[in-house]
Amino acid sequence: FIRVMSFSRQAASVEHALVFVVHGLVASRCTEPTMLVLAGVSVVGWVAETWGASGMIGSRAGACGVTIGTAALPALFASRVGDSAGAAAAAFQLCALTSLLADIWQLLRTRVAAEAATGVAMSVVAIGYAVGILDGLTAAVALQFIPSLLFLQSALPQSFSIGESVICGQLWCLVCRVVWALRSGTLTLTKLRTVIVIGIFCSSGFLCVTVVASRVIPSRYAWIHWATAMAAFTGMIWWMSAAIEQHAWEWLWEYLTTHSPLPQPLKIVACYVLVLGVSIPLAPAQFPDRSRTIARKYFHLVLCLICVPTIICHIRFMSLAFAVATAIFLVIEALRLAGTPPLADSVNRLFAPFIDSRDEGRAVLTHIYLVLGCSLPTWYAFFFFQGVYSTEALLVSLSGCTVVGLGDAAASFVGTSIGKHKWPGSKKTLEGSAAMMLSMLIFQTCALVVVGFHRIEGRTIVWIMIADVLVVLLEAVTEQIDNLVLPLYHVALLQLIC
């Protein structure tokens, strides 16, 4: 037991060191105020995890992740704080604030009490708003961050580590920030971006409402959740139609059938159906001699096969497709958690061969994290880079597929097949990490050559290799769900190549 604990602390120390290195590299390109905020997030997160190591009630055992969770999104937005639109600056301010709130809450909650910790965290927001550091909208959104953490840990116990719940809570706050800005008229988005934001907001809200309602409504009345889903879907369509000033279904049909220099989206959908129709019957779950891990990584490669060509050729449609897939998965998971017949039993049987060992709680999140890991970099490139018009934008948009879809799958295939030398304090193998690194570099090189960005400086190649090496090392030591965490750090590092 002492030896296991010492190895665990060693791996955690390496994880903290890697997070500090990433923040240091990102901070070197930032202004002085942003640099100080990043340093504060890293140090306070480390203190909170070190002194408050007991974790929150309901968090997944053996995976605290306060430091890596609270540092991910601030590092992602920090390098783009100086953009002209100011959207990245607002996102960075919100993520940094919520990270500090999570650190304070975790530290005080384990040392004092949950009530006192919540009161102190809320007081920090109130004081920041009173002295003018925060605007009213950011302060209002930040006030719901701690309740969102409490919801994830209490309503879905053992489903999230602290770091994962922090990232999910921050993503929810970011979506709420955009929605409130849209409603107040302070932000104007294109029709496509508006539809994506409203769809993610409504599906996430439906998940929260359904999880809470399932604890009140008896199981014999579970059919009520179907009615709630239909009502929520109807309300979402009405909201989208009002926001884009065109009926949502009419807009969707026009978008899918529009002829442009880009591939027609309807043809892309037909390709998706063809690939899925061929790949699903060939899934390794049909072969009993294959491990559960290999079966899951098979779908990582299928996702890459579907997404990579579309991201390169039509990132706008890929952003919409990712939003639809994420919304569908969230709604299905909500209905499954509520025990809604007959869907719940069917989904449970379908997921059984592919459940990850870290899916300890009520929620099964591995497949949702897989889609999120690929979609978040694509959405980031679509919203902030406006497309794949540079080396940086291309690598960022493909980051999820590079790390999660290809690199992680290569690491699992090689590690489980020929891996013999393990990292200290980890189940990951050196052979698997080497395969991950090599596959990522080969894939990125091929993508740059295909698109025509292969004439790049040696300095850029060095930064790409640094980003890949740090992410590979982080994958080897972290206990967090790598599908969610690794792409965020990879994108933060890839933004340094410009």
XYZ file of C-alpha atoms in Angstrom:
498
model
C 0.000 0.000 0.000
C 2.826 2.434 0.832
C 4.534 1.648 -2.473
C 1.312 2.234 -4.437
C 0.719 5.544 -2.642
C 4.283 6.707 -3.315
C 3.892 5.900 -7.019
C 0.566 7.760 -7.068
C 2.146 10.840 -5.535
C 5.021 10.587 -8.018
C 2.638 10.503 -10.986
C 0.634 13.393 -9.534
C 3.826 15.417 -9.091
C 4.779 14.837 -12.731
C 1.268 15.856 -13.770
C 1.566 19.087 -11.761
C 4.991 19.792 -13.262
C 3.646 19.340 -16.798
C 0.752 21.698 -16.072
C 3.213 24.300 -14.770
C 5.342 23.893 -17.918
C 2.314 24.395 -20.175
C 1.229 27.484 -18.246
C 4.788 28.810 -18.345
C 5.006 28.431 -22.115
C 1.602 30.030 -22.639
C 2.375 32.855 -20.200
C 5.593 33.675 -22.059
C 3.441 34.881 -24.986
C 0.903 36.794 -22.862
C 0.720 40.266 -21.412
C 1.839 40.794 -17.831
C -1.678 40.827 -16.251
C -2.613 37.614 -18.059
C 0.696 36.065 -17.002
C 0.007 36.876 -13.342
C -3.510 35.429 -13.531
C -2.220 32.195 -15.087
C 0.429 31.902 -12.381
C -2.225 32.432 -9.719
C -4.485 29.749 -11.212
C -1.623 27.217 -11.320
C -0.296 27.884 -7.832
C -3.671 28.113 -6.099
C -4.814 24.946 -7.886
C -1.722 23.082 -6.707
C -2.245 24.293 -3.131
C -5.914 23.289 -3.213
C -5.090 19.799 -4.495
C -2.186 19.317 -2.059
C -3.946 20.530 1.082
C -7.434 19.465 0.096
C -6.542 16.053 -1.267
C -9.514 14.320 0.309
C -11.666 15.484 -2.600
C -15.308 16.294 -2.823
C -18.051 13.967 -1.741
C -19.273 12.144 -4.835
C -16.107 12.567 -6.900
C -14.560 9.575 -8.652
C -12.123 7.727 -6.423
C -8.417 8.046 -7.081
C -8.629 10.952 -9.508
C -8.649 14.399 -7.927
C -7.321 16.526 -10.785
C -7.893 19.982 -9.286
C -4.685 21.390 -10.778
C -5.039 19.963 -14.268
C -8.775 20.674 -14.388
C -8.666 24.286 -13.257
C -5.665 25.100 -15.481
C -6.962 23.724 -18.806
C -9.410 26.329 -20.117
C -7.548 29.417 -18.805
C -4.456 28.215 -20.689
C -6.580 27.619 -23.787
C -7.921 31.187 -23.969
C -4.886 33.029 -22.555
C -2.883 33.174 -25.771
C -5.802 34.805 -27.627
C -6.656 37.451 -25.043
C -5.410 40.191 -27.364
C -7.752 39.424 -30.259
C -9.691 42.379 -31.620
C -13.158 41.004 -30.915
C -12.497 40.613 -27.199
C -14.369 37.291 -27.043
C -11.275 35.387 -25.939
C -10.588 37.963 -23.228
C -14.107 37.564 -21.834
C -13.793 33.762 -21.965
C -10.406 33.882 -20.254
C -11.738 36.144 -17.513
C -14.674 33.817 -16.846
C -12.560 30.635 -16.881
C -9.845 32.109 -14.659
C -12.446 33.344 -12.181
C -14.271 30.019 -12.023
C -10.949 28.163 -11.674
C -10.043 30.282 -8.652
C -13.555 29.743 -7.242
C -13.105 25.978 -7.615
C -9.711 26.133 -5.885
C -11.081 28.209 -3.000
C -14.131 25.995 -2.662
C -12.076 22.792 -2.682
C -9.534 24.122 -0.181
C -12.059 25.522 2.301
C -14.544 22.700 1.859
C -12.029 20.103 3.033
C -10.743 22.336 5.824
C -13.911 24.007 7.081
C -17.324 23.076 5.703
C -19.183 23.037 2.418
C -21.514 25.861 3.483
C -18.657 28.157 4.517
C -16.709 27.342 1.349
C -19.713 28.140 -0.840
C -20.275 31.411 1.000
C -16.655 32.492 0.580
C -16.637 31.576 -3.124
C -19.814 33.565 -3.763
C -18.422 36.502 -1.772
C -15.361 36.612 -4.049
C -17.647 37.114 -7.056
C -19.693 39.768 -5.255
C -16.594 41.697 -4.193
C -15.128 41.516 -7.710
C -18.345 42.922 -9.148
C -18.557 45.628 -6.465
C -15.056 46.949 -7.124
C -15.559 46.866 -10.899
C -13.142 44.053 -11.740
C -15.995 41.977 -13.176
C -18.837 43.084 -15.401
C -22.365 42.200 -14.370
C -22.818 39.428 -16.942
C -19.588 37.629 -16.029
C -20.381 37.889 -12.320
C -23.910 36.557 -12.856
C -22.661 33.570 -14.862
C -19.844 32.847 -12.379
C -22.351 32.693 -9.521
C -23.828 29.500 -10.964
C -20.461 27.740 -11.234
C -20.302 26.414 -7.668
C -23.934 25.155 -7.838
C -23.022 23.365 -11.065
C -20.125 21.616 -9.283
C -22.454 20.589 -6.472
C -24.956 19.264 -9.010
C -22.376 17.138 -10.847
C -20.999 15.669 -7.623
C -24.323 15.043 -5.875
C -26.737 14.173 -8.693
C -24.198 12.021 -10.559
C -21.906 10.640 -7.827
C -18.677 8.857 -8.781
C -19.116 9.949 -12.413
C -16.660 12.867 -12.392
C -13.324 13.619 -10.873
C -12.996 17.117 -9.450
C -10.963 18.237 -12.447
C -13.505 16.898 -14.929
C -16.397 18.496 -13.073
C -14.538 21.836 -13.097
C -14.048 21.658 -16.875
C -17.678 20.652 -17.481
C -18.891 23.419 -15.173
C -16.733 25.970 -16.987
C -17.996 24.832 -20.390
C -21.567 25.218 -19.142
C -20.790 28.732 -17.866
C -19.239 29.672 -21.214
C -22.340 28.509 -23.083
C -24.560 30.441 -20.658
C -22.370 33.529 -21.132
C -22.851 33.403 -24.910
C -26.596 32.730 -24.629
C -27.131 35.637 -22.251
C -25.127 37.922 -24.527
C -27.275 36.850 -27.471
C -30.474 37.465 -25.560
C -29.320 40.873 -24.362
C -28.247 41.946 -27.845
C -24.613 42.568 -26.895
C -23.403 39.749 -29.162
C -24.280 39.012 -32.774
C -23.518 35.654 -34.349
C -24.160 34.109 -37.747
C -27.160 31.820 -38.117
C -24.980 28.706 -38.007
C -23.172 29.760 -34.830
C -26.464 30.756 -33.215
C -28.013 27.361 -33.955
C -24.963 25.554 -32.537
C -24.993 27.549 -29.283
C -28.741 27.177 -28.715
C -28.629 23.444 -29.476
C -25.826 22.772 -26.984
C -27.509 24.942 -24.347
C -30.899 23.239 -24.678
C -29.537 19.678 -24.709
C -27.311 20.343 -21.676
C -30.203 21.963 -19.829
C -32.448 19.021 -20.668
C -29.869 16.637 -19.181
C -29.755 18.602 -15.923
C -33.537 18.892 -15.633
C -34.120 15.217 -16.463
C -31.529 13.990 -13.951
C -33.160 16.037 -11.199
C -36.687 15.033 -12.242
C -35.776 11.330 -12.324
C -35.055 11.480 -8.581
C -38.584 12.729 -7.930
C -40.752 10.987 -10.535
C -41.427 7.287 -9.750
C -40.039 4.783 -12.235
C -43.527 3.684 -13.296
C -44.083 7.191 -14.664
C -40.779 7.329 -16.531
C -42.672 7.785 -19.805
C -43.191 11.395 -18.727
C -39.593 12.079 -19.750
C -40.524 11.353 -23.368
C -43.134 14.100 -23.186
C -40.580 16.422 -21.605
C -38.110 15.655 -24.385
C -40.673 16.445 -27.076
C -41.642 19.694 -25.352
C -37.963 20.671 -24.990
C -37.296 19.870 -28.650
C -40.276 21.942 -29.780
C -39.157 24.850 -27.608
C -35.619 24.620 -28.981
C -36.858 24.757 -32.596
C -39.046 27.770 -31.775
C -36.123 29.543 -30.078
C -33.788 28.844 -32.999
C -36.372 30.107 -35.485
C -36.879 33.325 -33.527
C -33.125 33.877 -33.105
C -32.204 33.441 -36.794
C -35.461 35.036 -38.048
C -36.180 32.011 -40.219
C -37.836 28.701 -39.501
C -35.144 26.335 -38.260
C -36.182 23.429 -40.478
C -36.275 25.661 -43.557
C -32.835 27.023 -42.743
C -31.435 23.505 -42.219
C -32.748 22.259 -45.557
C -31.333 25.281 -47.361
C -27.991 24.765 -45.644
C -27.805 21.071 -46.504
C -28.745 21.570 -50.154
C -26.819 24.782 -50.856
C -24.461 24.575 -53.817
C -21.126 26.253 -53.195
C -17.436 25.729 -54.010
C -17.345 23.527 -50.914
C -18.723 19.943 -50.942
C -22.493 19.891 -50.584
C -23.387 19.031 -46.952
C -26.060 16.560 -48.071
C -23.390 14.516 -49.846
C -21.254 14.579 -46.699
C -24.195 13.218 -44.696
C -24.540 10.385 -47.224
C -20.837 9.569 -46.738
C -21.361 9.501 -42.964
C -24.204 7.020 -43.330
C -22.115 4.828 -45.626
C -19.076 4.784 -43.295
C -21.164 4.064 -40.199
C -23.195 1.409 -42.017
C -20.000 -0.465 -42.874
C -17.996 0.126 -39.668
C -20.603 -0.619 -36.980
C -21.226 -4.260 -38.030
C -17.434 -4.776 -38.076
C -16.913 -3.437 -34.544
C -14.442 -5.540 -32.516
C -17.103 -6.152 -29.863
C -18.263 -8.969 -32.117
C -14.992 -10.822 -31.425
C -14.663 -12.229 -27.889
C -10.870 -12.421 -28.027
C -10.527 -8.664 -28.345
C -10.196 -6.566 -25.224
C -12.716 -3.937 -24.256
C -10.086 -1.229 -24.728
C -9.388 -2.271 -28.318
C -13.118 -2.239 -29.012
C -13.399 1.368 -27.804
C -10.347 2.559 -29.742
C -11.838 1.126 -32.924
C -14.531 3.787 -32.731
C -11.840 6.439 -32.218
C -10.436 5.526 -35.629
C -13.911 5.470 -37.192
C -14.545 8.961 -35.846
C -11.260 10.133 -37.394
C -12.220 8.611 -40.731
C -15.481 10.561 -40.667
C -14.302 13.875 -39.264
C -10.843 14.624 -40.654
C -11.863 15.059 -44.337
C -14.889 17.141 -43.344
C -12.879 19.412 -41.030
C -10.403 20.115 -43.820
C -12.998 20.595 -46.566
C -16.001 22.036 -44.705
C -15.328 23.014 -41.083
C -18.635 24.882 -40.853
C -20.673 21.766 -41.526
C -18.413 19.702 -39.262
C -19.106 22.165 -36.438
C -22.845 21.707 -36.970
C -22.504 17.911 -37.176
C -20.521 17.837 -33.920
C -23.211 19.952 -32.236
C -25.945 17.579 -33.418
C -23.994 14.507 -32.270
C -23.250 16.051 -28.864
C -26.882 17.073 -28.366
C -28.143 13.608 -29.311
C -25.721 11.894 -26.932
C -26.689 14.220 -24.075
C -30.404 13.606 -24.617
C -29.948 9.829 -24.892
C -27.866 9.785 -21.706
C -30.508 11.854 -19.913
C -33.266 9.430 -20.911
C -31.076 6.450 -19.984
C -30.346 7.889 -16.528
C -34.080 8.443 -16.049
C -34.782 4.801 -16.910
C -37.106 5.759 -19.765
C -38.506 2.624 -21.439
C -37.714 1.098 -23.865
C -34.682 3.232 -24.654
C -32.891 2.777 -21.311
C -32.610 -1.016 -21.513
C -31.555 -0.945 -25.168
C -28.838 1.641 -24.564
C -27.554 -0.228 -21.499
C -27.151 -3.398 -23.556
C -25.457 -1.459 -26.354
C -22.990 0.279 -24.019
C -22.171 -2.772 -21.891
C -19.258 -4.092 -24.019
C -17.610 -0.677 -24.230
C -17.927 0.739 -20.702
C -14.664 2.169 -19.389
C -13.340 1.189 -15.958
C -13.625 4.855 -14.962
C -17.384 4.878 -15.597
C -17.996 4.089 -11.935
C -21.063 6.253 -11.376
C -24.556 6.437 -12.802
C -23.514 8.325 -15.906
C -21.695 6.671 -18.823
C -19.606 9.508 -20.221
C -16.804 7.943 -22.257
C -18.601 8.281 -25.593
C -19.670 11.854 -24.796
C -16.093 12.769 -23.864
C -14.885 11.229 -27.136
C -17.187 13.464 -29.192
C -16.403 16.491 -27.011
C -12.669 15.876 -27.291
C -12.898 16.037 -31.080
C -15.525 18.784 -31.274
C -14.110 21.354 -28.835
C -10.963 22.087 -30.932
C -13.086 22.239 -34.090
C -15.550 24.666 -32.506
C -12.639 26.711 -31.182
C -11.110 27.001 -34.664
C -14.500 27.785 -36.181
C -15.434 30.498 -33.669
C -12.016 32.109 -33.145
C -10.043 31.379 -36.346
C -13.064 31.535 -38.696
C -11.810 28.457 -40.561
C -8.670 26.520 -41.527
C -6.830 29.321 -43.309
C -3.453 28.983 -41.585
C -1.110 26.333 -40.204
C -2.151 27.187 -36.670
C -5.883 27.011 -37.433
C -5.547 23.700 -39.292
C -3.606 21.997 -36.508
C -5.955 23.395 -33.857
C -9.094 22.224 -35.664
C -7.624 18.721 -36.060
C -6.208 18.597 -32.520
C -9.023 16.454 -31.110
C -8.733 13.905 -33.904
C -4.941 13.997 -33.637
C -4.768 13.341 -29.895
C -7.946 11.408 -29.106
C -8.875 9.810 -32.400
C -5.462 8.724 -33.654
C -2.789 9.185 -30.972
C -4.712 7.623 -28.088
C -5.874 4.747 -30.277
C -2.303 4.053 -31.465
C -1.062 4.128 -27.873
C -3.693 1.593 -26.809
C -3.140 -0.740 -29.748
C 0.638 -0.797 -29.351
C 0.638 -0.695 -25.554
C -1.727 -3.654 -25.178
C -0.026 -5.642 -27.937
C 3.729 -5.246 -27.417
C 4.073 -2.857 -24.489
C 6.391 -4.188 -21.763
C 8.028 -1.160 -20.128
C 5.632 0.864 -17.985
C 5.929 4.434 -16.833
C 6.592 4.724 -13.074
C 3.334 4.964 -11.194
C 1.216 4.375 -14.301
C -0.338 1.544 -16.294
C 0.722 3.230 -19.534
C 3.711 1.824 -21.425
C 6.684 3.519 -23.021
C 5.971 1.687 -26.273
C 2.418 3.029 -26.316
C 3.594 6.591 -25.691
C 6.176 6.294 -28.482
C 3.469 5.059 -30.861
C 1.218 7.951 -29.855
C 3.970 10.487 -30.486
C 4.936 9.004 -33.836
C 1.355 8.689 -35.091
C 0.545 12.296 -34.135
C 3.610 13.683 -35.937
C 2.966 11.625 -39.076
C -0.698 12.623 -39.158
C 0.030 16.336 -38.679
C 2.701 16.231 -41.382
C 0.324 14.556 -43.826
C -2.438 17.073 -43.037
C -0.113 20.030 -43.649
C 1.102 18.547 -46.949
C -2.426 17.762 -48.187
C -3.732 21.246 -47.428
C -0.605 22.977 -48.740
C 0.880 24.378 -45.528
C 3.980 22.181 -45.663
C 6.367 25.097 -46.325
C 6.749 26.093 -42.702
C 9.683 27.349 -40.685
C 11.859 25.111 -38.543
C 10.743 27.065 -35.461
C 7.134 26.066 -36.150
C 8.105 22.405 -36.443
C 9.881 22.612 -33.085
C 6.789 24.066 -31.406
C 4.594 21.338 -32.906
C 6.951 18.681 -31.533
C 7.010 20.366 -28.102
C 3.205 20.410 -28.018
C 3.013 16.732 -28.983
C 5.684 15.638 -26.492
C 4.062 17.436 -23.566
C 0.628 16.009 -24.373
C 2.055 12.483 -24.685
C 3.734 12.828 -21.288
C 0.526 14.184 -19.790
C -1.419 11.233 -21.197
C 1.014 8.841 -19.534
C 0.583 10.207 -15.995
C -2.901 11.698 -15.715
C -5.815 9.880 -14.093
C -8.364 12.158 -15.746
C -10.433 11.152 -18.768
C -7.882 11.895 -21.482
C -10.567 12.311 -24.163
C -11.648 15.531 -22.443
C -8.425 16.938 -20.966
C -5.678 16.285 -23.515
C -7.158 18.168 -26.520
C -7.544 21.331 -24.408
C -3.847 21.370 -23.502
C -2.852 20.444 -27.039
C -4.787 23.389 -28.487
C -3.292 25.745 -25.885
C 0.216 24.681 -26.938
C -0.465 24.698 -30.689
C -1.464 28.349 -30.493
C 2.163 29.153 -29.671
C 3.414 28.170 -33.133
C 2.372 31.454 -34.761
